PDB file of C-alpha atoms in Angstrom:
ATOM      1  CA  MET A 994     123.184  97.854 -55.964  1.00 53.00           C
ATOM      2  CA  LYS A 995     120.099  97.792 -57.595  1.00 61.00           C
ATOM      3  CA  GLN A 996     117.111  96.053 -54.688  1.00 65.00           C
ATOM      4  CA  LYS A 997     115.304  93.488 -55.966  1.00 72.00           C
ATOM      5  CA  HIS A 998     110.978  94.014 -55.325  1.00 83.00           C
ATOM      6  CA  PHE A 999     109.946  90.700 -56.261  1.00 88.00           C
ATOM      7  CA  ARG A1000     111.474  87.148 -55.543  1.00 90.00           C
ATOM      8  CA  ALA A1001     110.358  84.249 -57.300  1.00 93.00           C
ATOM      9  CA  ARG A1002     111.397  80.195 -57.270  1.00 90.00           C
ATOM     10  CA  TRP A1003     110.405  77.270 -59.752  1.00 92.00           C
ATOM     11  CA  TYR A1004     109.273  74.168 -58.822  1.00 88.00           C
ATOM     12  CA  VAL A1005     108.220  70.189 -59.566  1.00 88.00           C
ATOM     13  CA  ARG A1006     106.242  68.226 -57.731  1.00 87.00           C
ATOM     14  CA  PRO A1007     104.827  64.793 -57.704  1.00 88.00           C
ATOM     15  CA  ARG A1008     100.769  64.235 -57.720  1.00 89.00           C
ATOM     16  CA  LEU A1009      98.628  61.544 -56.184  1.00 90.00           C
ATOM     17  CA  ALA A1010      95.052  62.216 -56.696  1.00 92.00           C
ATOM     18  CA  PHE A1011      91.545  60.352 -55.868  1.00 93.00           C
ATOM     19  CA  VAL A1012      89.245  61.053 -58.835  1.00 92.00           C
ATOM     20  CA  GLY A1013      85.503  60.101 -58.929  1.00 89.00           C
ATOM     21  CA  LEU A1014      83.055  60.106 -62.100  1.00 86.00           C
ATOM     22  CA  ALA A1015      79.502  59.488 -60.872  1.00 79.00           C
ATOM     23  CA  ASN A1016      79.605  55.905 -58.797  1.00 79.00           C
ATOM     24  CA  ALA A1017      83.146  55.209 -59.499  1.00 84.00           C
ATOM     25  CA  TRP A1018      86.705  56.131 -58.966  1.00 88.00           C
ATOM     26  CA  THR A1019      89.852  55.672 -59.503  1.00 90.00           C
ATOM     27  CA  MET A1020      93.412  57.345 -58.626  1.00 93.00           C
ATOM     28  CA  THR A1021      95.539  59.613 -61.038  1.00 93.00           C
ATOM     29  CA  GLY A1022      99.237  60.028 -60.666  1.00 93.00           C
ATOM     30  CA  GLY A1023     101.496  62.999 -62.257  1.00 93.00           C
ATOM     31  CA  ALA A1024     103.327  65.850 -61.730  1.00 92.00           C
ATOM     32  CA  VAL A1025     102.886  69.851 -60.954  1.00 92.00           C
ATOM     33  CA  VAL A1026     105.927  72.049 -62.318  1.00 94.00           C
ATOM     34  CA  GLY A1027     105.247  75.581 -61.258  1.00 95.00           C
ATOM     35  CA  HIS A1028     106.757  79.116 -61.587  1.00 96.00           C
ATOM     36  CA  GLN A1029     105.608  81.426 -58.517  1.00 94.00           C
ATOM     37  CA  TRP A1030     106.482  85.194 -57.689  1.00 94.00           C
ATOM     38  CA  TRP A1031     105.817  87.473 -54.919  1.00 92.00           C
ATOM     39  CA  ALA A1032     106.548  90.990 -53.530  1.00 91.00           C
ATOM     40  CA  ILE A1033     109.443  90.896 -51.126  1.00 85.00           C
ATOM     41  CA  LYS A1034     108.936  94.227 -49.295  1.00 82.00           C
ATOM     42  CA  GLU A1035     105.940  94.039 -46.353  1.00 79.00           C
ATOM     43  CA  SER A1036     103.307  96.411 -47.519  1.00 83.00           C
ATOM     44  CA  LEU A1037      99.158  96.485 -47.293  1.00 84.00           C
ATOM     45  CA  LEU A1038      98.816  95.384 -50.698  1.00 90.00           C
ATOM     46  CA  ARG A1039     101.330  93.094 -52.258  1.00 93.00           C
ATOM     47  CA  PRO A1040     101.154  91.589 -55.364  1.00 95.00           C
ATOM     48  CA  VAL A1041     101.489  87.695 -56.199  1.00 96.00           C
ATOM     49  CA  GLY A1042     101.432  85.187 -58.807  1.00 97.00           C
ATOM     50  CA  GLU A1043     101.654  81.459 -60.126  1.00 96.00           C
ATOM     51  CA  THR A1044     101.686  79.527 -62.933  1.00 98.00           C
ATOM     52  CA  GLN A1045     101.143  75.629 -63.165  1.00 97.00           C
ATOM     53  CA  LEU A1046     101.569  73.029 -65.292  1.00 98.00           C
ATOM     54  CA  VAL A1047      99.432  70.106 -64.065  1.00 95.00           C
ATOM     55  CA  GLY A1048      99.415  66.524 -65.606  1.00 95.00           C
ATOM     56  CA  GLY A1049      98.225  63.540 -64.613  1.00 94.00           C
ATOM     57  CA  THR A1050      96.982  60.083 -65.925  1.00 95.00           C
ATOM     58  CA  VAL A1051      94.734  57.175 -64.776  1.00 93.00           C
ATOM     59  CA  LEU A1052      96.556  54.750 -62.461  1.00 91.00           C
ATOM     60  CA  ARG A1053      93.930  52.082 -62.204  1.00 87.00           C
ATOM     61  CA  GLY A1054      90.254  51.215 -62.809  1.00 84.00           C
ATOM     62  CA  MET A1055      89.638  53.482 -65.979  1.00 88.00           C
ATOM     63  CA  THR A1056      91.385  55.398 -68.576  1.00 90.00           C
ATOM     64  CA  GLY A1057      92.034  58.929 -68.907  1.00 91.00           C
ATOM     65  CA  HIS A1058      94.236  61.975 -68.468  1.00 93.00           C
ATOM     66  CA  ASP A1059      94.118  65.459 -67.475  1.00 93.00           C
ATOM     67  CA  VAL A1060      96.647  68.322 -68.446  1.00 97.00           C
ATOM     68  CA  SER A1061      95.697  71.831 -67.679  1.00 97.00           C
ATOM     69  CA  LEU A1062      97.806  74.787 -67.649  1.00 98.00           C
ATOM     70  CA  VAL A1063      96.432  77.789 -65.381  1.00 98.00           C
ATOM     71  CA  SER A1064      98.311  81.137 -64.702  1.00 98.00           C
ATOM     72  CA  THR A1065      97.205  83.372 -61.853  1.00 98.00           C
ATOM     73  CA  ALA A1066      97.680  86.675 -60.669  1.00 98.00           C
ATOM     74  CA  GLY A1067      96.309  88.824 -57.749  1.00 97.00           C
ATOM     75  CA  ALA A1068      97.477  90.409 -54.329  1.00 96.00           C
ATOM     76  CA  TRP A1069      97.447  89.994 -50.821  1.00 95.00           C
ATOM     77  CA  LEU A1070      95.670  92.717 -48.789  1.00 95.00           C
ATOM     78  CA  GLY A1071      96.984  91.830 -45.028  1.00 91.00           C
ATOM     79  CA  PRO A1072      95.845  88.110 -44.678  1.00 94.00           C
ATOM     80  CA  VAL A1073      93.559  88.101 -47.705  1.00 97.00           C
ATOM     81  CA  GLY A1074      94.618  87.002 -50.916  1.00 97.00           C
ATOM     82  CA  LEU A1075      92.474  87.317 -54.329  1.00 98.00           C
ATOM     83  CA  LEU A1076      94.187  85.672 -57.663  1.00 98.00           C
ATOM     84  CA  GLY A1077      92.459  85.277 -61.118  1.00 98.00           C
ATOM     85  CA  GLY A1078      93.348  84.262 -64.837  1.00 98.00           C
ATOM     86  CA  PRO A1079      93.169  82.184 -67.731  1.00 98.00           C
ATOM     87  CA  MET A1080      93.044  78.224 -67.460  1.00 98.00           C
ATOM     88  CA  LEU A1081      93.477  75.613 -70.447  1.00 98.00           C
ATOM     89  CA  ARG A1082      92.648  72.088 -69.911  1.00 97.00           C
ATOM     90  CA  PHE A1083      92.873  68.870 -72.068  1.00 96.00           C
ATOM     91  CA  ASP A1084      90.966  65.759 -70.303  1.00 94.00           C
ATOM     92  CA  ARG A1085      89.403  62.345 -70.827  1.00 91.00           C
ATOM     93  CA  LEU A1086      88.101  60.269 -67.668  1.00 89.00           C
ATOM     94  CA  THR A1087      86.130  56.863 -69.140  1.00 86.00           C
ATOM     95  CA  LYS A1088      85.236  53.462 -67.851  1.00 82.00           C
ATOM     96  CA  ARG A1089      84.231  50.779 -70.454  1.00 78.00           C
ATOM     97  CA  GLY A1090      83.252  53.749 -72.767  1.00 73.00           C
ATOM     98  CA  THR A1091      81.490  55.729 -71.150  1.00 76.00           C
ATOM     99  CA  GLY A1092      82.068  58.806 -69.087  1.00 81.00           C
ATOM    100  CA  LEU A1093      83.931  61.950 -70.049  1.00 85.00           C
ATOM    101  CA  ALA A1094      84.969  62.175 -73.617  1.00 88.00           C
ATOM    102  CA  ALA A1095      88.462  64.111 -74.726  1.00 90.00           C
ATOM    103  CA  ALA A1096      87.586  67.620 -74.730  1.00 93.00           C
ATOM    104  CA  TRP A1097      89.916  70.821 -74.958  1.00 96.00           C
ATOM    105  CA  SER A1098      88.593  73.704 -72.595  1.00 96.00           C
ATOM    106  CA  MET A1099      89.464  76.957 -71.075  1.00 98.00           C
ATOM    107  CA  GLY A1100      88.177  79.804 -68.859  1.00 98.00           C
ATOM    108  CA  PRO A1101      88.658  82.058 -65.785  1.00 98.00           C
ATOM    109  CA  THR A1102      89.784  80.766 -62.534  1.00 98.00           C
ATOM    110  CA  VAL A1103      89.416  82.960 -59.424  1.00 98.00           C
ATOM    111  CA  ARG A1104      90.785  81.797 -56.065  1.00 98.00           C
ATOM    112  CA  LEU A1105      90.213  83.644 -52.701  1.00 98.00           C
ATOM    113  CA  VAL A1106      92.718  82.657 -49.824  1.00 98.00           C
ATOM    114  CA  VAL A1107      92.890  83.500 -45.965  1.00 98.00           C
ATOM    115  CA  LYS A1108      96.084  83.318 -44.191  1.00 95.00           C
ATOM    116  CA  VAL A1109      95.744  82.860 -40.390  1.00 96.00           C
ATOM    117  CA  GLY A1110      98.987  81.712 -38.978  1.00 95.00           C
ATOM    118  CA  ILE A1111     100.207  78.804 -40.804  1.00 95.00           C
ATOM    119  CA  VAL A1112      97.302  77.573 -42.111  1.00 97.00           C
ATOM    120  CA  SER A1113      95.622  78.791 -45.359  1.00 97.00           C
ATOM    121  CA  PRO A1114      92.125  77.667 -46.220  1.00 98.00           C
ATOM    122  CA  TRP A1115      91.375  78.447 -50.162  1.00 98.00           C
ATOM    123  CA  LEU A1116      88.544  78.363 -52.474  1.00 98.00           C
ATOM    124  CA  SER A1117      88.225  78.563 -55.952  1.00 98.00           C
ATOM    125  CA  ALA A1118      85.722  78.817 -58.664  1.00 98.00           C
ATOM    126  CA  THR A1119      86.227  78.201 -62.963  1.00 98.00           C
ATOM    127  CA  PRO A1120      83.716  78.416 -65.366  1.00 97.00           C
ATOM    128  CA  THR A1121      84.950  76.774 -68.512  1.00 97.00           C
ATOM    129  CA  TRP A1122      83.680  76.689 -72.055  1.00 96.00           C
ATOM    130  CA  ILE A1123      84.498  73.763 -74.202  1.00 95.00           C
ATOM    131  CA  LEU A1124      86.700  74.581 -77.684  1.00 95.00           C
ATOM    132  CA  HIS A1125      86.654  71.093 -78.989  1.00 94.00           C
ATOM    133  CA  GLY A1126      85.786  67.664 -78.146  1.00 90.00           C
ATOM    134  CA  ARG A1127      82.303  66.553 -75.669  1.00 86.00           C
ATOM    135  CA  GLU A1128      78.884  68.531 -75.250  1.00 86.00           C
ATOM    136  CA  GLY A1129      78.587  71.027 -72.401  1.00 87.00           C
ATOM    137  CA  LEU A1130      75.904  71.651 -69.567  1.00 87.00           C
ATOM    138  CA  PRO A1131      72.676  71.886 -71.718  1.00 87.00           C
ATOM    139  CA  GLY A1132      70.852  75.219 -71.208  1.00 87.00           C
ATOM    140  CA  ALA A1133      74.013  76.724 -68.880  1.00 89.00           C
ATOM    141  CA  PRO A1134      75.924  79.872 -69.767  1.00 92.00           C
ATOM    142  CA  VAL A1135      78.923  78.141 -69.338  1.00 94.00           C
ATOM    143  CA  ASP A1136      79.728  74.315 -70.198  1.00 94.00           C
ATOM    144  CA  GLU A1137      81.284  73.117 -67.429  1.00 94.00           C
ATOM    145  CA  MET A1138      81.759  74.539 -63.824  1.00 96.00           C
ATOM    146  CA  GLU A1139      84.319  73.627 -61.519  1.00 96.00           C
ATOM    147  CA  LEU A1140      84.540  74.426 -57.358  1.00 98.00           C
ATOM    148  CA  GLY A1141      87.381  73.857 -55.221  1.00 98.00           C
ATOM    149  CA  GLY A1142      88.301  74.325 -51.698  1.00 98.00           C
ATOM    150  CA  GLY A1143      91.256  73.484 -49.354  1.00 97.00           C
ATOM    151  CA  VAL A1144      93.988  74.263 -46.950  1.00 98.00           C
ATOM    152  CA  GLN A1145      97.305  74.351 -46.592  1.00 95.00           C
ATOM    153  CA  ILE A1146      99.606  74.007 -43.535  1.00 95.00           C
ATOM    154  CA  SER A1147     103.110  75.591 -44.328  1.00 90.00           C
ATOM    155  CA  GLY A1148     105.700  74.607 -42.694  1.00 87.00           C
ATOM    156  CA  ARG A1149     109.484  74.150 -42.729  1.00 84.00           C
ATOM    157  CA  PRO A1150     110.764  71.728 -44.858  1.00 87.00           C
ATOM    158  CA  VAL A1151     107.281  70.204 -45.268  1.00 86.00           C
ATOM    159  CA  THR A1152     104.187  72.027 -46.545  1.00 87.00           C
ATOM    160  CA  VAL A1153     100.839  70.014 -46.231  1.00 90.00           C
ATOM    161  CA  ARG A1154      98.081  70.657 -48.693  1.00 91.00           C
ATOM    162  CA  LEU A1155      94.627  68.647 -48.656  1.00 94.00           C
ATOM    163  CA  SER A1156      92.609  70.082 -51.487  1.00 96.00           C
ATOM    164  CA  GLY A1157      89.907  68.662 -53.609  1.00 96.00           C
ATOM    165  CA  SER A1158      87.340  69.988 -56.272  1.00 96.00           C
ATOM    166  CA  TYR A1159      83.541  68.924 -57.927  1.00 96.00           C
ATOM    167  CA  ARG A1160      83.110  70.113 -61.632  1.00 94.00           C
ATOM    168  CA  ALA A1161      79.506  69.954 -63.394  1.00 91.00           C
ATOM    169  CA  THR A1162      80.118  68.141 -66.800  1.00 88.00           C
ATOM    170  CA  GLU A1163      77.296  67.116 -69.245  1.00 83.00           C
ATOM    171  CA  ALA A1164      77.808  63.239 -68.684  1.00 74.00           C
ATOM    172  CA  LYS A1165      78.311  63.175 -65.125  1.00 80.00           C
ATOM    173  CA  ALA A1166      79.741  65.171 -61.915  1.00 88.00           C
ATOM    174  CA  ARG A1167      83.463  64.580 -61.409  1.00 90.00           C
ATOM    175  CA  TRP A1168      85.015  65.381 -58.419  1.00 92.00           C
ATOM    176  CA  ASP A1169      88.537  64.719 -57.280  1.00 93.00           C
ATOM    177  CA  ALA A1170      90.608  64.952 -53.556  1.00 95.00           C
ATOM    178  CA  VAL A1171      94.731  65.627 -53.393  1.00 92.00           C
ATOM    179  CA  LEU A1172      96.894  65.316 -50.842  1.00 87.00           C
ATOM    180  CA  GLY A1173     100.010  67.344 -51.309  1.00 84.00           C
ATOM    181  CA  LEU A1174     103.287  67.226 -49.340  1.00 80.00           C
ATOM    182  CA  HIS A1175     105.633  69.669 -50.578  1.00 80.00           C
ATOM    183  CA  LEU A1176     109.243  69.715 -49.667  1.00 77.00           C
ATOM    184  CA  ARG A1177     110.744  72.886 -49.496  1.00 72.00           C
ATOM    185  CA  LEU A1178     114.713  73.252 -50.003  1.00 67.00           C
ATOM    186  CA  LEU A1179     115.210  76.968 -50.487  1.00 61.00           C
TER     187      LEU A1179
END
């Protein structure tokens, strides 16, 4: 019998977020479809990866959407995880004709996670370049810069995830706050 070295799972999760642009805010609803994989064997260095398709649309107060595809891979070194990979995004967020015009953007993302028992705080950074659409940050080496962070409290059958991000754009600063409840059936 051949021994398995990795385990993987697919998931679909609802997503509800509060999103702000300058002095206005709104709620978005959508879903996250993803695939995770990790090394089964306990060792000092354990490979891990995740691919996510995240989609959301504005529910009230503004108009817009945000769709992104992110694929990261990396490793856990004891309780510390470091992952990186590409991100592709198509988004728009406006209120009465002003805000973030539609744009395609891409860039690398990097995430640092520390696992302390059932609690896992994390930080991320994603510099992006706009491929098509709105203008980028004037005079900056990147068109937009997103910084994120959060904490995950792992449990069975429910894992709670609180996260947020801040993105500097040419028009206005964009932020979001997300509460995720992940039901684990397997």
